[in-house]
mmCIF file of C-alpha atoms in Angstrom:
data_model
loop_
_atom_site.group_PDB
_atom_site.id
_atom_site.type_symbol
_atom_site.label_atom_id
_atom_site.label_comp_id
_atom_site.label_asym_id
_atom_site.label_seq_id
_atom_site.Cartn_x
_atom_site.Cartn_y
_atom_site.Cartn_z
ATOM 1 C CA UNK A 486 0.803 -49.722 -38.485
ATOM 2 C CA UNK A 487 2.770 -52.954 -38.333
ATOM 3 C CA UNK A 488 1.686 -56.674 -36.831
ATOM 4 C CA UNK A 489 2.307 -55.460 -33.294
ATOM 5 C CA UNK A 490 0.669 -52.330 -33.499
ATOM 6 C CA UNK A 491 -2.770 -54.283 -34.544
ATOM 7 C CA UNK A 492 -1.882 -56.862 -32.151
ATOM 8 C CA UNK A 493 -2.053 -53.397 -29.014
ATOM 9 C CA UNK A 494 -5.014 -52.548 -30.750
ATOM 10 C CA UNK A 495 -6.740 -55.620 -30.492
ATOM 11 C CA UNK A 496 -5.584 -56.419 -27.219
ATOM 12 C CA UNK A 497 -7.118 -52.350 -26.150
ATOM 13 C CA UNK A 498 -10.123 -53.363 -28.063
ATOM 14 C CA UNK A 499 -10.710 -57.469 -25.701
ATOM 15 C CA UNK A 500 -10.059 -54.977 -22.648
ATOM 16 C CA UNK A 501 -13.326 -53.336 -23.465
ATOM 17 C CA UNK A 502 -14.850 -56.425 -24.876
ATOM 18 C CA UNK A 503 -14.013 -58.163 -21.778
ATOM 19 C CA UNK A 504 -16.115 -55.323 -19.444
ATOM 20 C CA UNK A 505 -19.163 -54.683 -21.982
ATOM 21 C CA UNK A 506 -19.682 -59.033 -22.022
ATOM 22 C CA UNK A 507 -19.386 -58.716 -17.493
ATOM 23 C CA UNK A 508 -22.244 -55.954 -17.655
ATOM 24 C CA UNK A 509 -24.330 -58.213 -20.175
ATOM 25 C CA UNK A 510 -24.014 -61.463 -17.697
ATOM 26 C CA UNK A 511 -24.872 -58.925 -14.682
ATOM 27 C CA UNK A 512 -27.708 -57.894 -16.428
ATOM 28 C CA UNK A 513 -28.997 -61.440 -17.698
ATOM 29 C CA UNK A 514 -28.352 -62.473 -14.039
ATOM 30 C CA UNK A 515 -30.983 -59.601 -12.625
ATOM 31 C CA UNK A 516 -33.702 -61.191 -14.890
ATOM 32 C CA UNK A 517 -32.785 -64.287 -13.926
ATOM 33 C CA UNK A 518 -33.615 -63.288 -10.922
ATOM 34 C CA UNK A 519 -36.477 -61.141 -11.394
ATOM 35 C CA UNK A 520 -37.832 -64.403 -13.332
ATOM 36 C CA UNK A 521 -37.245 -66.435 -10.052
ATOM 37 C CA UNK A 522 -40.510 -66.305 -8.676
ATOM 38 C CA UNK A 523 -42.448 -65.950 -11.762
ATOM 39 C CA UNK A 524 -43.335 -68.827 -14.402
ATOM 40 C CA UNK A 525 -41.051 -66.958 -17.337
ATOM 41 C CA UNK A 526 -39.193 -69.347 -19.407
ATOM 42 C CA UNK A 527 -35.220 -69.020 -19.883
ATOM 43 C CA UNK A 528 -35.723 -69.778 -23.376
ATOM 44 C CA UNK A 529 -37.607 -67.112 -25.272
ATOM 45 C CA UNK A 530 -37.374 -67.222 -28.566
ATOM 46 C CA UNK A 531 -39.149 -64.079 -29.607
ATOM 47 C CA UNK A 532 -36.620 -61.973 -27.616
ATOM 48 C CA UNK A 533 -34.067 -63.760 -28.887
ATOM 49 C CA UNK A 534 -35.179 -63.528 -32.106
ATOM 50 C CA UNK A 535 -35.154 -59.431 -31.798
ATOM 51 C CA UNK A 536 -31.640 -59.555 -30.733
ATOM 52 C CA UNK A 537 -30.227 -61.405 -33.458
ATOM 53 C CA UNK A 538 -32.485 -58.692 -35.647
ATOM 54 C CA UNK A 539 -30.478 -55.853 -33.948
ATOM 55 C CA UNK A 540 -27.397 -57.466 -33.976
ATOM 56 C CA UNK A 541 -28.078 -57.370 -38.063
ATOM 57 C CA UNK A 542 -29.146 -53.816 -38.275
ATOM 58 C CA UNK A 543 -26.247 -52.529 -35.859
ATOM 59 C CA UNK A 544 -23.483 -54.106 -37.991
ATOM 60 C CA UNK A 545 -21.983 -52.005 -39.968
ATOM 61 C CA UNK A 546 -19.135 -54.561 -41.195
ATOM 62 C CA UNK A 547 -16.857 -55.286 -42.328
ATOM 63 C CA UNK A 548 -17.897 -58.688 -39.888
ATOM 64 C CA UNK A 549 -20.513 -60.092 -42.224
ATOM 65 C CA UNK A 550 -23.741 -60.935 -40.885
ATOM 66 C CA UNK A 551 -23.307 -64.614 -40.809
ATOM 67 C CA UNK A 552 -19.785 -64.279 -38.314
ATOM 68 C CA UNK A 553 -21.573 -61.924 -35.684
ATOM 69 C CA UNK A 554 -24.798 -64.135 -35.681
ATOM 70 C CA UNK A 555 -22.404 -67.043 -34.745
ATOM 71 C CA UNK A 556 -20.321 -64.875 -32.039
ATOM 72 C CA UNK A 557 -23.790 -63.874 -30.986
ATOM 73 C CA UNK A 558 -24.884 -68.075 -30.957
ATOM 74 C CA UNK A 559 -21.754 -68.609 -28.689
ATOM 75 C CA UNK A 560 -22.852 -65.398 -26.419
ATOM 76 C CA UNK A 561 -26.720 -66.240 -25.871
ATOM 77 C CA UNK A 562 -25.788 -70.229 -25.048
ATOM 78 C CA UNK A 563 -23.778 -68.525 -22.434
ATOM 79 C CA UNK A 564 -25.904 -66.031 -20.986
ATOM 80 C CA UNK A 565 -29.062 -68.273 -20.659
ATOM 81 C CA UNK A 566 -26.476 -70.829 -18.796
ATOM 82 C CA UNK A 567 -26.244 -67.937 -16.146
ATOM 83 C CA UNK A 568 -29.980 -66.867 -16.389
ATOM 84 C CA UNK A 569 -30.678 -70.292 -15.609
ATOM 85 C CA UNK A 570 -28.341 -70.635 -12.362
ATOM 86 C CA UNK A 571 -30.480 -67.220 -11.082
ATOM 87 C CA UNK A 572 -33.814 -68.727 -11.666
ATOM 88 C CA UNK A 573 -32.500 -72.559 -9.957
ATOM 89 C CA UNK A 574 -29.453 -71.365 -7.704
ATOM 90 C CA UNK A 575 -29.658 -74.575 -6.093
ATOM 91 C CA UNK A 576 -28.540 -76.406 -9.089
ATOM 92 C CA UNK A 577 -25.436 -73.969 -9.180
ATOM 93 C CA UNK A 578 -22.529 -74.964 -7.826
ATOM 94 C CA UNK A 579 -21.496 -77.724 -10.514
ATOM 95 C CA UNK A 580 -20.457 -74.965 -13.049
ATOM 96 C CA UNK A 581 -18.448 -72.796 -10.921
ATOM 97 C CA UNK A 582 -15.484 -72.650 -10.005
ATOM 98 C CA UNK A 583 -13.920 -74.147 -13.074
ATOM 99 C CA UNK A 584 -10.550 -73.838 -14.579
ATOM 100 C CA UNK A 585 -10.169 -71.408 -17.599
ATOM 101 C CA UNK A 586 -7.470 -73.933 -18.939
ATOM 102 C CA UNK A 587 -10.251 -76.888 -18.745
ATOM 103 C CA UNK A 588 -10.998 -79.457 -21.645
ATOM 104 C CA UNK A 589 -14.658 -78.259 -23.186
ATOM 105 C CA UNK A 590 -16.637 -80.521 -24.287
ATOM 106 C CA UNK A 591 -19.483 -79.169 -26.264
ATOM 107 C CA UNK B 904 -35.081 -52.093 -12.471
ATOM 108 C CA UNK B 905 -38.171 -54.448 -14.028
ATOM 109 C CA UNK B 906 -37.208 -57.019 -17.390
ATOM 110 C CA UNK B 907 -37.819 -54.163 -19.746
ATOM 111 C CA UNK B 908 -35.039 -52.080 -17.818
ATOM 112 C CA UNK B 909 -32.584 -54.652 -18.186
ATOM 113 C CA UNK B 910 -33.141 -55.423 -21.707
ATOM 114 C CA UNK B 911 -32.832 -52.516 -22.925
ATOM 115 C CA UNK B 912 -29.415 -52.037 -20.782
ATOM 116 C CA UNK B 913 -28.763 -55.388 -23.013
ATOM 117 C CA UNK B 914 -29.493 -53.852 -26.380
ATOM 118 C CA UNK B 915 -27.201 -51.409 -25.413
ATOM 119 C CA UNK B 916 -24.577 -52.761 -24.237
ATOM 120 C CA UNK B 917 -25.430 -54.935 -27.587
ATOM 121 C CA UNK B 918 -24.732 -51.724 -29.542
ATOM 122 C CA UNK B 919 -21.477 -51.575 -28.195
ATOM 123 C CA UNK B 920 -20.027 -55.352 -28.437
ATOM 124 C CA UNK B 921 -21.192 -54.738 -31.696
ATOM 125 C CA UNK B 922 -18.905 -51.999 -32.830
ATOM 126 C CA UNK B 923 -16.013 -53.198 -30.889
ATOM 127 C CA UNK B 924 -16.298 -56.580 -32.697
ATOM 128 C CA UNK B 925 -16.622 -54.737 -35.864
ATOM 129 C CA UNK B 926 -13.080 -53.026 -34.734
ATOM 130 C CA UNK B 927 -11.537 -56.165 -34.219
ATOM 131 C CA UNK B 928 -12.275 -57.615 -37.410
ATOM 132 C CA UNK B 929 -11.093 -54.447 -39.009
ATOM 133 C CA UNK B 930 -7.769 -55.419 -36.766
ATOM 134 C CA UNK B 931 -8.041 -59.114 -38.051
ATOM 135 C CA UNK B 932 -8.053 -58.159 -41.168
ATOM 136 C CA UNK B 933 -4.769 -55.197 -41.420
ATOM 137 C CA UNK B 934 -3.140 -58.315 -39.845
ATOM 138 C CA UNK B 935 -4.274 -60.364 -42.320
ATOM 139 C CA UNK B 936 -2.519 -57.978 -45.335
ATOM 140 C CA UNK B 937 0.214 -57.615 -43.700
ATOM 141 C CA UNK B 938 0.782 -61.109 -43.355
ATOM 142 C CA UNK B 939 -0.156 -61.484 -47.107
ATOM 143 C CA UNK B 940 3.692 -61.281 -48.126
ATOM 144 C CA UNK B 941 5.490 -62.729 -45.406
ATOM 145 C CA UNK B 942 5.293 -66.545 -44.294
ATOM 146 C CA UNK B 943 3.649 -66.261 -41.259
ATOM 147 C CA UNK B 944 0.763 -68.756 -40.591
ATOM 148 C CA UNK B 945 -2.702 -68.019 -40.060
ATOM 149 C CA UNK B 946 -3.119 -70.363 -36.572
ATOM 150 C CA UNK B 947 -0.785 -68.589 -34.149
ATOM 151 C CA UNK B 948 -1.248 -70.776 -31.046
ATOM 152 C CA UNK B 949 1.478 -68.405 -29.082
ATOM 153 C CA UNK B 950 -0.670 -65.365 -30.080
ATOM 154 C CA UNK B 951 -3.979 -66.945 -29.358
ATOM 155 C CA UNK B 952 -2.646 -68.171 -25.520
ATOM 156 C CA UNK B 953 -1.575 -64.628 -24.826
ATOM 157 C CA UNK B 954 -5.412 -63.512 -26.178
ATOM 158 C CA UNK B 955 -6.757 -66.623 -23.640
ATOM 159 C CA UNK B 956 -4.590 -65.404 -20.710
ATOM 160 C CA UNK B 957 -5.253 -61.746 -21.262
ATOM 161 C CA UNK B 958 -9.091 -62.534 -21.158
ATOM 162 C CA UNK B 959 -8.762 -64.273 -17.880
ATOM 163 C CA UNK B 960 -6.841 -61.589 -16.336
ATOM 164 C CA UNK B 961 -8.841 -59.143 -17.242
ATOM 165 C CA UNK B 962 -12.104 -60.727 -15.928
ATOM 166 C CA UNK B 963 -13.445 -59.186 -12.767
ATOM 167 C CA UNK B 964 -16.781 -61.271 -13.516
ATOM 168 C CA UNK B 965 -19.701 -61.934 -13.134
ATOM 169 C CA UNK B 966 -18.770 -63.892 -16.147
ATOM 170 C CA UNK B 967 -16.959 -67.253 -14.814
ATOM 171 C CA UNK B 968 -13.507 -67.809 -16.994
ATOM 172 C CA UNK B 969 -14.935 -70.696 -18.452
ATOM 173 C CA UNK B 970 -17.655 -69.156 -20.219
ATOM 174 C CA UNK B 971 -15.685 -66.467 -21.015
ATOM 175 C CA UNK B 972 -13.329 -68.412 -22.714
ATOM 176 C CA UNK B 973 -16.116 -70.114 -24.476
ATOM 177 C CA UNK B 974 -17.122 -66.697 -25.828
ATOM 178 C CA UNK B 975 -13.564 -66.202 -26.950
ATOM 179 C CA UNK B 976 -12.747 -69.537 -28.772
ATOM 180 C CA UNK B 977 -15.678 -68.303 -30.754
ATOM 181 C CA UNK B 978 -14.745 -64.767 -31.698
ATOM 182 C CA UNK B 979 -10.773 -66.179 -32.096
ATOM 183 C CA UNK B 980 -11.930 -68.809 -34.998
ATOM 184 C CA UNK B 981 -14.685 -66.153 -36.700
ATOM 185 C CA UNK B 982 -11.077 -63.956 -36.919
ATOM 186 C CA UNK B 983 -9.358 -66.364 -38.148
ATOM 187 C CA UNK B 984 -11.464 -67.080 -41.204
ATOM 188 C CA UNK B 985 -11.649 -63.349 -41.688
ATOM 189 C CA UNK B 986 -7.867 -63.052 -41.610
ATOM 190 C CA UNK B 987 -7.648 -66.149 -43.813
ATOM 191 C CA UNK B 988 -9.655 -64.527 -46.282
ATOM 192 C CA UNK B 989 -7.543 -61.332 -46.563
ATOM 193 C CA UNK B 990 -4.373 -63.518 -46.458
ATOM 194 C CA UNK B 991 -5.355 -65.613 -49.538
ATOM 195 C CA UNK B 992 -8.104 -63.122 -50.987
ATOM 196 C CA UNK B 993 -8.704 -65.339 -54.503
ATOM 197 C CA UNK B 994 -10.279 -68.204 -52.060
ATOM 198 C CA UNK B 995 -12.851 -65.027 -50.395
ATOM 199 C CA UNK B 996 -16.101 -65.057 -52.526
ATOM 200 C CA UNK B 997 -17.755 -68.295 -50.954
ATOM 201 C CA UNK B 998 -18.424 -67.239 -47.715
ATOM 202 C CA UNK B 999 -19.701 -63.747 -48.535
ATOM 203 C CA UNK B 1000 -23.051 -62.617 -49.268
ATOM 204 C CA UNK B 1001 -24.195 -65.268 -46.852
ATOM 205 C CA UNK B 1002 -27.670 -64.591 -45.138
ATOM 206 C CA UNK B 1003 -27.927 -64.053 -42.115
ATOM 207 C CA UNK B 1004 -30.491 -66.528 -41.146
ATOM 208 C CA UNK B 1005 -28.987 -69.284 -43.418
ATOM 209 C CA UNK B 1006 -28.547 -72.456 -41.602
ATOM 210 C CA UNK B 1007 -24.954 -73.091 -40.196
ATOM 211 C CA UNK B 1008 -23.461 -76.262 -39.435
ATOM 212 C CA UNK B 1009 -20.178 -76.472 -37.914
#
């Protein structure tokens, strides 16, 4: 396989990505909602905690550990960002409708 | 569907992410031999707007763009050091064998 063939293959493999990280922020948004009317934290470390642990026992490389625990950093900080809108929609608005192409600041 | 429902729906779809990001870095790193002979740089901005664009077309949400894209600048520079590493392989060593909990400062 040359450059370009990779290059398909990646692009067949963020297609997937792409869907699998949608049904993960639907899902972190129904909690977020099911937390609404009870006094559950957004933060919870111990679940987070087991995550990371599975992330390590699913990987089977060649990723190392270290690389997928800070993909999975990047993915958590952005989930609980759209628990927290489900639990307080009133404080939404602010972070939508913003451009893809927009200076972050982090 | 209660919390428990939905989190375990997460560590699936964890599963999942997993492999595929596994995949990719397999991907990363093919390119990253290929490129081993040839001149071509590591940092591809061309190649890493069409990655940025493709993400954004592709997402039907719930995920805004924005954090999507945050998601993505963090798997694009994880690749990068992977590809770097197979590029210029007598520089690899350092940043292997790393724990998984070690403390990470970027």
């Amino acid at each position: 396989m040359d450059i370009a063939d990779w290059r398909r293959k990646i692009d067949e493999i963020d297609r997937k990505l792409i869907a699998l990280l949608n049904e993960r922020a639907h899902a972190a948004k129904e909690i977020g909602k099911l937390k609404r009317h009870t006094d559950m934290p957004i933060y919870e470390p111990e679940r987070e905690r087991i995550i990371y642990e599975n992330a390590q026992r699913e990987n089977k490389g060649p990723l190392p550990d270290l690389e997928l625990r800070h993909i999975y950093e990047r993915i958590i900080d952005v989930m609980r960002k759209l628990q927290k809108e489900e639990i307080h929609p009133e404080q939404e608005g602010a972070s939508h409708d913003t451009e893809f192409d927009a200076e972050v600041n982090e």
